[in-house]
Short mmCIF file of N, CA and C in Angstrom, two decimals:
data_model
loop_
_atom_site.label_atom_id
_atom_site.label_comp_id
_atom_site.label_asym_id
_atom_site.label_seq_id
_atom_site.Cartn_x
_atom_site.Cartn_y
_atom_site.Cartn_z
N MET A 6 -2.44 -11.73 -15.39
CA MET A 6 -2.12 -11.01 -14.15
C MET A 6 -0.64 -10.69 -14.15
N THR A 7 -0.34 -9.43 -14.01
CA THR A 7 1.04 -8.99 -13.91
C THR A 7 1.61 -9.43 -12.58
N GLU A 8 2.83 -9.96 -12.63
CA GLU A 8 3.55 -10.32 -11.42
C GLU A 8 4.85 -9.52 -11.43
N LEU A 9 5.15 -8.87 -10.30
CA LEU A 9 6.38 -8.10 -10.20
C LEU A 9 7.36 -8.86 -9.32
N ARG A 10 8.62 -8.89 -9.75
CA ARG A 10 9.65 -9.61 -8.99
C ARG A 10 10.79 -8.66 -8.68
N THR A 11 11.29 -8.77 -7.46
CA THR A 11 12.48 -8.04 -7.05
C THR A 11 13.50 -9.07 -6.60
N GLU A 12 14.61 -8.61 -6.09
CA GLU A 12 15.63 -9.54 -5.62
C GLU A 12 15.08 -10.48 -4.54
N ARG A 13 14.24 -9.93 -3.65
CA ARG A 13 13.77 -10.74 -2.51
C ARG A 13 12.28 -10.99 -2.47
N LEU A 14 11.51 -10.33 -3.32
CA LEU A 14 10.05 -10.35 -3.20
C LEU A 14 9.36 -10.72 -4.50
N VAL A 15 8.12 -11.19 -4.37
CA VAL A 15 7.22 -11.38 -5.49
C VAL A 15 5.93 -10.65 -5.14
N LEU A 16 5.49 -9.77 -6.02
CA LEU A 16 4.19 -9.11 -5.90
C LEU A 16 3.30 -9.84 -6.90
N ARG A 17 2.24 -10.46 -6.40
CA ARG A 17 1.50 -11.43 -7.20
C ARG A 17 0.01 -11.37 -6.91
N ALA A 18 -0.73 -12.22 -7.65
CA ALA A 18 -2.16 -12.37 -7.41
C ALA A 18 -2.40 -12.93 -6.01
N TRP A 19 -3.55 -12.58 -5.47
CA TRP A 19 -3.95 -13.07 -4.16
C TRP A 19 -4.36 -14.53 -4.25
N ARG A 20 -3.97 -15.31 -3.26
CA ARG A 20 -4.35 -16.72 -3.16
C ARG A 20 -5.27 -16.90 -1.95
N ASP A 21 -6.06 -17.94 -1.98
CA ASP A 21 -6.91 -18.22 -0.83
C ASP A 21 -6.08 -18.43 0.43
N SER A 22 -4.87 -18.95 0.28
CA SER A 22 -4.00 -19.17 1.44
C SER A 22 -3.53 -17.86 2.08
N ASP A 23 -3.72 -16.73 1.39
CA ASP A 23 -3.35 -15.42 1.94
C ASP A 23 -4.41 -14.88 2.89
N LEU A 24 -5.61 -15.42 2.83
CA LEU A 24 -6.72 -14.83 3.57
C LEU A 24 -6.50 -14.83 5.08
N ALA A 25 -6.04 -15.93 5.64
CA ALA A 25 -5.84 -15.99 7.09
C ALA A 25 -4.73 -15.06 7.56
N PRO A 26 -3.55 -15.06 6.93
CA PRO A 26 -2.53 -14.11 7.40
C PRO A 26 -2.92 -12.66 7.16
N TRP A 27 -3.66 -12.38 6.10
CA TRP A 27 -4.14 -11.02 5.84
C TRP A 27 -5.12 -10.60 6.94
N ALA A 28 -6.01 -11.50 7.32
CA ALA A 28 -6.96 -11.20 8.40
C ALA A 28 -6.22 -10.96 9.71
N ALA A 29 -5.17 -11.74 9.96
CA ALA A 29 -4.38 -11.53 11.19
C ALA A 29 -3.73 -10.16 11.18
N MET A 30 -3.23 -9.73 10.03
CA MET A 30 -2.65 -8.38 9.93
C MET A 30 -3.70 -7.32 10.25
N ASN A 31 -4.90 -7.50 9.70
CA ASN A 31 -5.96 -6.51 9.87
C ASN A 31 -6.57 -6.53 11.26
N ALA A 32 -6.23 -7.54 12.05
CA ALA A 32 -6.67 -7.61 13.45
C ALA A 32 -5.56 -7.20 14.41
N ASP A 33 -4.42 -6.77 13.87
CA ASP A 33 -3.26 -6.37 14.68
C ASP A 33 -3.30 -4.86 14.91
N PRO A 34 -3.47 -4.41 16.16
CA PRO A 34 -3.56 -2.97 16.43
C PRO A 34 -2.33 -2.18 15.96
N GLU A 35 -1.16 -2.77 15.99
CA GLU A 35 0.03 -2.04 15.54
C GLU A 35 0.03 -1.87 14.03
N VAL A 36 -0.37 -2.88 13.29
CA VAL A 36 -0.46 -2.77 11.83
C VAL A 36 -1.52 -1.73 11.45
N ARG A 37 -2.62 -1.69 12.18
CA ARG A 37 -3.74 -0.80 11.86
C ARG A 37 -3.62 0.58 12.52
N GLU A 38 -2.54 0.85 13.23
CA GLU A 38 -2.40 2.08 14.01
C GLU A 38 -2.74 3.33 13.21
N HIS A 39 -2.30 3.42 11.97
CA HIS A 39 -2.51 4.62 11.16
C HIS A 39 -3.61 4.43 10.12
N LEU A 40 -4.39 3.37 10.25
CA LEU A 40 -5.38 3.03 9.24
C LEU A 40 -6.82 3.09 9.73
N GLY A 41 -7.02 3.02 11.02
CA GLY A 41 -8.37 3.02 11.54
C GLY A 41 -8.69 1.73 12.26
N PRO A 42 -9.98 1.46 12.45
CA PRO A 42 -10.40 0.32 13.26
C PRO A 42 -9.89 -1.02 12.73
N LEU A 43 -9.80 -1.97 13.64
CA LEU A 43 -9.45 -3.33 13.25
C LEU A 43 -10.56 -3.88 12.35
N LEU A 44 -10.20 -4.82 11.48
CA LEU A 44 -11.18 -5.42 10.58
C LEU A 44 -11.53 -6.83 11.07
N SER A 45 -12.78 -7.19 10.90
CA SER A 45 -13.21 -8.56 11.17
C SER A 45 -12.69 -9.46 10.04
N ARG A 46 -12.79 -10.75 10.24
CA ARG A 46 -12.38 -11.68 9.19
C ARG A 46 -13.21 -11.45 7.92
N ALA A 47 -14.51 -11.23 8.08
CA ALA A 47 -15.38 -11.00 6.91
C ALA A 47 -14.97 -9.72 6.18
N GLU A 48 -14.67 -8.66 6.91
CA GLU A 48 -14.24 -7.40 6.28
C GLU A 48 -12.90 -7.58 5.57
N SER A 49 -12.00 -8.31 6.20
CA SER A 49 -10.69 -8.57 5.62
C SER A 49 -10.83 -9.37 4.33
N ASP A 50 -11.63 -10.44 4.37
CA ASP A 50 -11.86 -11.26 3.16
C ASP A 50 -12.50 -10.42 2.05
N ALA A 51 -13.43 -9.55 2.42
CA ALA A 51 -14.09 -8.69 1.42
C ALA A 51 -13.08 -7.75 0.77
N SER A 52 -12.09 -7.28 1.53
CA SER A 52 -11.07 -6.40 0.94
C SER A 52 -10.28 -7.15 -0.13
N VAL A 53 -9.95 -8.41 0.12
CA VAL A 53 -9.22 -9.19 -0.89
C VAL A 53 -10.08 -9.39 -2.13
N ALA A 54 -11.37 -9.62 -1.96
CA ALA A 54 -12.26 -9.75 -3.12
C ALA A 54 -12.23 -8.47 -3.96
N ARG A 55 -12.21 -7.30 -3.29
CA ARG A 55 -12.11 -6.02 -4.03
C ARG A 55 -10.76 -5.90 -4.73
N PHE A 56 -9.70 -6.30 -4.04
CA PHE A 56 -8.36 -6.21 -4.65
C PHE A 56 -8.31 -7.07 -5.91
N ARG A 57 -8.85 -8.26 -5.83
CA ARG A 57 -8.85 -9.17 -6.99
C ARG A 57 -9.63 -8.57 -8.15
N ARG A 58 -10.81 -8.00 -7.86
CA ARG A 58 -11.63 -7.38 -8.91
C ARG A 58 -10.90 -6.20 -9.55
N ASP A 59 -10.28 -5.35 -8.73
CA ASP A 59 -9.58 -4.18 -9.26
C ASP A 59 -8.44 -4.59 -10.18
N ILE A 60 -7.66 -5.57 -9.76
CA ILE A 60 -6.54 -6.02 -10.60
C ILE A 60 -7.05 -6.62 -11.90
N ALA A 61 -8.11 -7.42 -11.84
CA ALA A 61 -8.68 -8.02 -13.05
C ALA A 61 -9.22 -6.96 -14.00
N ARG A 62 -9.84 -5.92 -13.44
CA ARG A 62 -10.46 -4.87 -14.26
C ARG A 62 -9.43 -3.90 -14.84
N ARG A 63 -8.46 -3.47 -14.02
CA ARG A 63 -7.53 -2.41 -14.44
C ARG A 63 -6.15 -2.91 -14.81
N GLY A 64 -5.79 -4.10 -14.33
CA GLY A 64 -4.43 -4.59 -14.58
C GLY A 64 -3.44 -4.15 -13.52
N TYR A 65 -3.91 -3.42 -12.54
CA TYR A 65 -3.08 -3.05 -11.39
C TYR A 65 -3.98 -2.87 -10.18
N GLY A 66 -3.35 -2.80 -9.02
CA GLY A 66 -4.08 -2.65 -7.78
C GLY A 66 -3.17 -3.01 -6.62
N TRP A 67 -3.75 -3.62 -5.59
CA TRP A 67 -2.97 -4.04 -4.41
C TRP A 67 -2.62 -5.51 -4.60
N TRP A 68 -1.33 -5.78 -4.85
CA TRP A 68 -0.84 -7.15 -5.03
C TRP A 68 -0.44 -7.73 -3.68
N ALA A 69 -0.61 -9.04 -3.54
CA ALA A 69 -0.06 -9.74 -2.38
C ALA A 69 1.46 -9.74 -2.53
N VAL A 70 2.15 -9.67 -1.40
CA VAL A 70 3.62 -9.68 -1.40
C VAL A 70 4.09 -10.91 -0.64
N GLU A 71 5.01 -11.63 -1.26
CA GLU A 71 5.62 -12.78 -0.59
C GLU A 71 7.13 -12.67 -0.68
N VAL A 72 7.81 -13.31 0.26
CA VAL A 72 9.26 -13.39 0.27
C VAL A 72 9.66 -14.55 -0.65
N ARG A 73 10.50 -14.26 -1.63
CA ARG A 73 10.87 -15.27 -2.63
C ARG A 73 11.51 -16.50 -2.01
N SER A 74 12.38 -16.31 -1.04
CA SER A 74 13.14 -17.44 -0.49
C SER A 74 12.27 -18.42 0.30
N THR A 75 11.15 -17.94 0.84
CA THR A 75 10.30 -18.81 1.67
C THR A 75 8.92 -19.02 1.08
N GLY A 76 8.48 -18.15 0.19
CA GLY A 76 7.11 -18.19 -0.31
C GLY A 76 6.10 -17.68 0.69
N GLY A 77 6.59 -17.13 1.80
CA GLY A 77 5.69 -16.65 2.84
C GLY A 77 5.04 -15.32 2.51
N PHE A 78 3.74 -15.23 2.73
CA PHE A 78 2.97 -14.00 2.55
C PHE A 78 3.35 -13.01 3.64
N ILE A 79 3.64 -11.75 3.25
CA ILE A 79 4.00 -10.74 4.25
C ILE A 79 3.14 -9.47 4.18
N GLY A 80 2.25 -9.36 3.19
CA GLY A 80 1.42 -8.16 3.13
C GLY A 80 1.01 -7.81 1.72
N PHE A 81 0.86 -6.51 1.47
CA PHE A 81 0.51 -6.05 0.14
C PHE A 81 1.29 -4.82 -0.24
N ALA A 82 1.32 -4.55 -1.55
CA ALA A 82 1.88 -3.32 -2.10
C ALA A 82 1.23 -3.13 -3.47
N GLY A 83 1.16 -1.87 -3.90
CA GLY A 83 0.60 -1.66 -5.22
C GLY A 83 0.17 -0.24 -5.46
N LEU A 84 -0.74 -0.12 -6.40
CA LEU A 84 -1.26 1.16 -6.86
C LEU A 84 -2.78 1.13 -6.84
N ASP A 85 -3.39 2.26 -6.56
CA ASP A 85 -4.83 2.37 -6.58
C ASP A 85 -5.20 3.82 -6.86
N ARG A 86 -6.41 4.04 -7.30
CA ARG A 86 -6.89 5.41 -7.46
C ARG A 86 -7.11 6.00 -6.08
N VAL A 87 -6.82 7.28 -5.95
CA VAL A 87 -7.03 7.99 -4.69
C VAL A 87 -8.50 7.90 -4.32
N ASP A 88 -8.76 7.70 -3.03
CA ASP A 88 -10.14 7.59 -2.54
C ASP A 88 -10.94 8.84 -2.86
N ASP A 89 -12.21 8.63 -3.18
CA ASP A 89 -13.13 9.76 -3.37
C ASP A 89 -13.21 10.55 -2.08
N GLY A 90 -13.43 11.84 -2.21
CA GLY A 90 -13.61 12.69 -1.05
C GLY A 90 -12.33 13.38 -0.60
N LEU A 91 -11.19 12.95 -1.12
CA LEU A 91 -9.93 13.62 -0.76
C LEU A 91 -9.75 14.85 -1.64
N PRO A 92 -8.97 15.82 -1.19
CA PRO A 92 -8.86 17.08 -1.92
C PRO A 92 -7.88 17.03 -3.10
N PHE A 93 -7.63 15.85 -3.65
CA PHE A 93 -6.74 15.68 -4.80
C PHE A 93 -7.14 14.38 -5.48
N THR A 94 -6.69 14.21 -6.70
CA THR A 94 -6.98 13.00 -7.45
C THR A 94 -5.68 12.45 -8.01
N GLY A 95 -5.72 11.22 -8.45
CA GLY A 95 -4.55 10.59 -9.06
C GLY A 95 -4.46 9.14 -8.67
N VAL A 96 -3.28 8.58 -8.90
CA VAL A 96 -3.00 7.19 -8.55
C VAL A 96 -2.00 7.20 -7.40
N GLU A 97 -2.33 6.43 -6.37
CA GLU A 97 -1.47 6.39 -5.20
C GLU A 97 -0.78 5.05 -5.07
N ILE A 98 0.40 5.09 -4.50
CA ILE A 98 1.15 3.89 -4.17
C ILE A 98 0.94 3.62 -2.68
N GLY A 99 0.98 2.34 -2.33
CA GLY A 99 0.82 2.00 -0.92
C GLY A 99 1.40 0.63 -0.62
N TRP A 100 1.50 0.34 0.67
CA TRP A 100 2.02 -0.93 1.15
C TRP A 100 1.51 -1.14 2.57
N ARG A 101 1.45 -2.38 2.95
CA ARG A 101 1.11 -2.75 4.34
C ARG A 101 1.75 -4.12 4.58
N LEU A 102 2.56 -4.19 5.60
CA LEU A 102 3.27 -5.42 5.90
C LEU A 102 2.95 -5.90 7.31
N ALA A 103 3.02 -7.22 7.50
CA ALA A 103 2.89 -7.81 8.82
C ALA A 103 4.08 -7.38 9.67
N ARG A 104 3.87 -7.25 10.97
CA ARG A 104 4.94 -6.77 11.86
C ARG A 104 6.26 -7.55 11.74
N PRO A 105 6.25 -8.89 11.62
CA PRO A 105 7.54 -9.58 11.49
C PRO A 105 8.33 -9.17 10.25
N ALA A 106 7.66 -8.56 9.26
CA ALA A 106 8.34 -8.13 8.03
C ALA A 106 8.87 -6.70 8.13
N TRP A 107 8.56 -5.99 9.20
CA TRP A 107 9.03 -4.62 9.37
C TRP A 107 10.54 -4.60 9.61
N GLY A 108 11.18 -3.55 9.12
CA GLY A 108 12.59 -3.34 9.42
C GLY A 108 13.56 -4.11 8.54
N HIS A 109 13.07 -4.73 7.48
CA HIS A 109 13.94 -5.50 6.58
C HIS A 109 14.11 -4.84 5.21
N GLY A 110 13.51 -3.67 5.02
CA GLY A 110 13.59 -2.99 3.74
C GLY A 110 12.61 -3.50 2.70
N TYR A 111 11.69 -4.38 3.10
CA TYR A 111 10.74 -4.95 2.14
C TYR A 111 9.79 -3.90 1.57
N ALA A 112 9.31 -2.98 2.39
CA ALA A 112 8.38 -1.96 1.90
C ALA A 112 9.04 -1.11 0.83
N THR A 113 10.28 -0.71 1.07
CA THR A 113 11.01 0.11 0.09
C THR A 113 11.24 -0.68 -1.19
N GLU A 114 11.64 -1.93 -1.06
CA GLU A 114 11.91 -2.77 -2.23
C GLU A 114 10.65 -2.98 -3.06
N ALA A 115 9.55 -3.28 -2.40
CA ALA A 115 8.28 -3.47 -3.11
C ALA A 115 7.83 -2.16 -3.75
N ALA A 116 7.95 -1.05 -3.03
CA ALA A 116 7.51 0.24 -3.55
C ALA A 116 8.30 0.65 -4.79
N ARG A 117 9.58 0.37 -4.80
CA ARG A 117 10.38 0.69 -6.00
C ARG A 117 9.90 -0.11 -7.20
N ALA A 118 9.59 -1.38 -7.00
CA ALA A 118 9.08 -2.20 -8.10
C ALA A 118 7.73 -1.67 -8.59
N VAL A 119 6.89 -1.26 -7.66
CA VAL A 119 5.58 -0.72 -8.02
C VAL A 119 5.74 0.58 -8.80
N LEU A 120 6.63 1.45 -8.36
CA LEU A 120 6.87 2.70 -9.10
C LEU A 120 7.38 2.42 -10.50
N ASP A 121 8.34 1.50 -10.64
CA ASP A 121 8.85 1.15 -11.96
C ASP A 121 7.73 0.67 -12.87
N HIS A 122 6.84 -0.14 -12.33
CA HIS A 122 5.70 -0.64 -13.10
C HIS A 122 4.76 0.52 -13.47
N GLY A 123 4.47 1.37 -12.50
CA GLY A 123 3.57 2.49 -12.75
C GLY A 123 4.07 3.44 -13.82
N PHE A 124 5.34 3.77 -13.75
CA PHE A 124 5.90 4.69 -14.74
C PHE A 124 6.23 4.00 -16.05
N GLY A 125 6.87 2.84 -15.98
CA GLY A 125 7.35 2.17 -17.18
C GLY A 125 6.27 1.44 -17.96
N THR A 126 5.44 0.66 -17.27
CA THR A 126 4.44 -0.15 -17.95
C THR A 126 3.12 0.59 -18.11
N LEU A 127 2.67 1.24 -17.06
CA LEU A 127 1.37 1.92 -17.10
C LEU A 127 1.46 3.33 -17.68
N GLY A 128 2.67 3.89 -17.76
CA GLY A 128 2.85 5.22 -18.32
C GLY A 128 2.30 6.35 -17.48
N LEU A 129 2.22 6.15 -16.17
CA LEU A 129 1.73 7.21 -15.30
C LEU A 129 2.70 8.39 -15.32
N ALA A 130 2.17 9.59 -15.26
CA ALA A 130 3.01 10.79 -15.21
C ALA A 130 3.44 11.12 -13.78
N GLU A 131 2.60 10.75 -12.82
CA GLU A 131 2.86 11.06 -11.42
C GLU A 131 2.22 9.98 -10.55
N VAL A 132 2.86 9.73 -9.41
CA VAL A 132 2.31 8.81 -8.42
C VAL A 132 2.29 9.55 -7.08
N LEU A 133 1.20 9.38 -6.35
CA LEU A 133 1.01 10.02 -5.06
C LEU A 133 1.12 8.98 -3.95
N ALA A 134 1.36 9.44 -2.74
CA ALA A 134 1.28 8.59 -1.55
C ALA A 134 0.68 9.43 -0.44
N VAL A 135 -0.21 8.82 0.32
CA VAL A 135 -0.85 9.52 1.44
C VAL A 135 -0.72 8.67 2.70
N THR A 136 -0.58 9.35 3.81
CA THR A 136 -0.58 8.69 5.11
C THR A 136 -0.93 9.72 6.16
N THR A 137 -1.00 9.27 7.39
CA THR A 137 -1.25 10.20 8.48
C THR A 137 0.02 10.98 8.78
N ALA A 138 -0.14 12.15 9.36
CA ALA A 138 1.02 12.97 9.73
C ALA A 138 1.91 12.25 10.74
N ALA A 139 1.33 11.36 11.53
CA ALA A 139 2.10 10.65 12.56
C ALA A 139 2.80 9.39 12.05
N ASN A 140 2.51 8.96 10.83
CA ASN A 140 3.08 7.71 10.32
C ASN A 140 4.48 7.97 9.73
N LEU A 141 5.44 8.11 10.60
CA LEU A 141 6.80 8.45 10.18
C LEU A 141 7.49 7.32 9.44
N ARG A 142 7.16 6.07 9.75
CA ARG A 142 7.77 4.94 9.04
C ARG A 142 7.40 4.96 7.56
N SER A 143 6.12 5.14 7.26
CA SER A 143 5.71 5.18 5.85
C SER A 143 6.28 6.42 5.16
N GLN A 144 6.33 7.54 5.86
CA GLN A 144 6.93 8.74 5.26
C GLN A 144 8.40 8.50 4.93
N ALA A 145 9.10 7.74 5.77
CA ALA A 145 10.51 7.43 5.48
C ALA A 145 10.63 6.60 4.21
N VAL A 146 9.73 5.64 4.02
CA VAL A 146 9.74 4.84 2.78
C VAL A 146 9.48 5.76 1.59
N MET A 147 8.53 6.66 1.72
CA MET A 147 8.21 7.58 0.63
C MET A 147 9.44 8.39 0.23
N ARG A 148 10.18 8.87 1.21
CA ARG A 148 11.40 9.63 0.90
C ARG A 148 12.45 8.74 0.24
N ARG A 149 12.59 7.50 0.73
CA ARG A 149 13.60 6.60 0.15
C ARG A 149 13.33 6.28 -1.31
N ILE A 150 12.06 6.29 -1.72
CA ILE A 150 11.76 5.98 -3.12
C ILE A 150 11.67 7.25 -3.97
N GLY A 151 12.12 8.37 -3.43
CA GLY A 151 12.23 9.59 -4.22
C GLY A 151 11.03 10.51 -4.18
N MET A 152 10.09 10.26 -3.29
CA MET A 152 8.91 11.11 -3.21
C MET A 152 9.22 12.33 -2.33
N THR A 153 8.52 13.41 -2.60
CA THR A 153 8.70 14.63 -1.82
C THR A 153 7.35 15.12 -1.31
N ARG A 154 7.42 15.87 -0.23
CA ARG A 154 6.22 16.42 0.41
C ARG A 154 6.31 17.93 0.42
N ASP A 155 5.22 18.57 0.04
CA ASP A 155 5.05 20.01 0.18
C ASP A 155 4.03 20.21 1.30
N PRO A 156 4.44 20.79 2.43
CA PRO A 156 3.48 20.96 3.54
C PRO A 156 2.20 21.70 3.14
N ALA A 157 2.26 22.47 2.05
CA ALA A 157 1.05 23.14 1.58
C ALA A 157 0.00 22.14 1.10
N ASP A 158 0.42 20.90 0.80
CA ASP A 158 -0.51 19.86 0.36
C ASP A 158 -1.10 19.05 1.51
N ASP A 159 -0.64 19.29 2.75
CA ASP A 159 -1.19 18.56 3.89
C ASP A 159 -2.69 18.80 3.95
N PHE A 160 -3.45 17.86 4.47
CA PHE A 160 -4.90 17.92 4.38
C PHE A 160 -5.55 17.23 5.57
N GLU A 161 -6.81 17.53 5.76
CA GLU A 161 -7.65 16.82 6.71
C GLU A 161 -8.40 15.76 5.93
N ASP A 162 -8.26 14.50 6.32
CA ASP A 162 -8.86 13.38 5.60
C ASP A 162 -10.32 13.21 6.05
N PRO A 163 -11.27 13.58 5.20
CA PRO A 163 -12.68 13.47 5.59
C PRO A 163 -13.15 12.02 5.68
N THR A 164 -12.37 11.08 5.16
CA THR A 164 -12.77 9.67 5.21
C THR A 164 -12.32 9.01 6.51
N ALA A 165 -11.48 9.70 7.30
CA ALA A 165 -10.96 9.16 8.56
C ALA A 165 -11.89 9.56 9.72
N PRO A 166 -11.92 8.74 10.76
CA PRO A 166 -12.72 9.12 11.93
C PRO A 166 -12.10 10.34 12.62
N PRO A 167 -12.89 11.10 13.37
CA PRO A 167 -12.32 12.24 14.10
C PRO A 167 -11.16 11.79 14.98
N GLY A 168 -10.13 12.63 15.04
CA GLY A 168 -8.96 12.30 15.85
C GLY A 168 -7.67 12.38 15.04
N PRO A 169 -6.63 11.72 15.52
CA PRO A 169 -5.31 11.87 14.91
C PRO A 169 -5.19 11.29 13.51
N LEU A 170 -6.11 10.42 13.10
CA LEU A 170 -6.03 9.86 11.75
C LEU A 170 -6.48 10.84 10.68
N ARG A 171 -7.07 11.94 11.07
CA ARG A 171 -7.55 12.94 10.10
C ARG A 171 -6.42 13.77 9.49
N ALA A 172 -5.34 14.01 10.24
CA ALA A 172 -4.24 14.85 9.75
C ALA A 172 -3.43 14.05 8.74
N GLY A 173 -3.57 14.40 7.46
CA GLY A 173 -2.92 13.66 6.40
C GLY A 173 -1.80 14.44 5.73
N VAL A 174 -0.86 13.69 5.16
CA VAL A 174 0.22 14.28 4.38
C VAL A 174 0.22 13.63 3.00
N LEU A 175 0.63 14.40 2.02
CA LEU A 175 0.66 13.96 0.63
C LEU A 175 2.09 14.05 0.11
N PHE A 176 2.56 12.96 -0.46
CA PHE A 176 3.87 12.92 -1.12
C PHE A 176 3.63 12.69 -2.61
N ARG A 177 4.58 13.15 -3.43
CA ARG A 177 4.46 13.02 -4.88
C ARG A 177 5.81 12.63 -5.49
N VAL A 178 5.74 11.96 -6.63
CA VAL A 178 6.92 11.74 -7.46
C VAL A 178 6.44 11.70 -8.91
N ALA A 179 7.19 12.37 -9.77
CA ALA A 179 6.85 12.41 -11.19
C ALA A 179 7.77 11.45 -11.96
N ARG A 180 7.25 10.96 -13.09
CA ARG A 180 8.04 10.09 -13.95
C ARG A 180 9.29 10.83 -14.41
N GLY A 181 10.37 10.10 -14.43
CA GLY A 181 11.63 10.69 -14.92
C GLY A 181 12.34 11.44 -13.85
#
């Protein structure tokens, strides 16, 4: 299992001790604001099982993120294939942090490590990022890590429920 380290963070394999704080994140309306409905504990646990399988099968996926100085779990970051049904294909970068971890630069720090891994180790030519049009915080992280948006790539997300979560934006960054 690949482990990524930054100055302040470790992106690592999921542990059973991550399940409860991950479920709490997925039950937090502010964390889920741009993602859709809250998840039950069973749904949250099932997502970790998928993350573990994907990492074991491909060597990359959504890694658990912890703060090095405390060992505390704060969320996830990583790479995944773009969901089926979207009007583009590729590998996307993403992150999700617990509210107490917001505003400390952790998402940007983790995303930079993930991009370095994607381009340097995995040899990806391009990495994508998607979010809702209203998710300005994630869009700011995307810009900080060098991604750009072409409004012509904006899309309606058919996997999202009707409403504001359908309006999606696509950011891109190429290797080099």
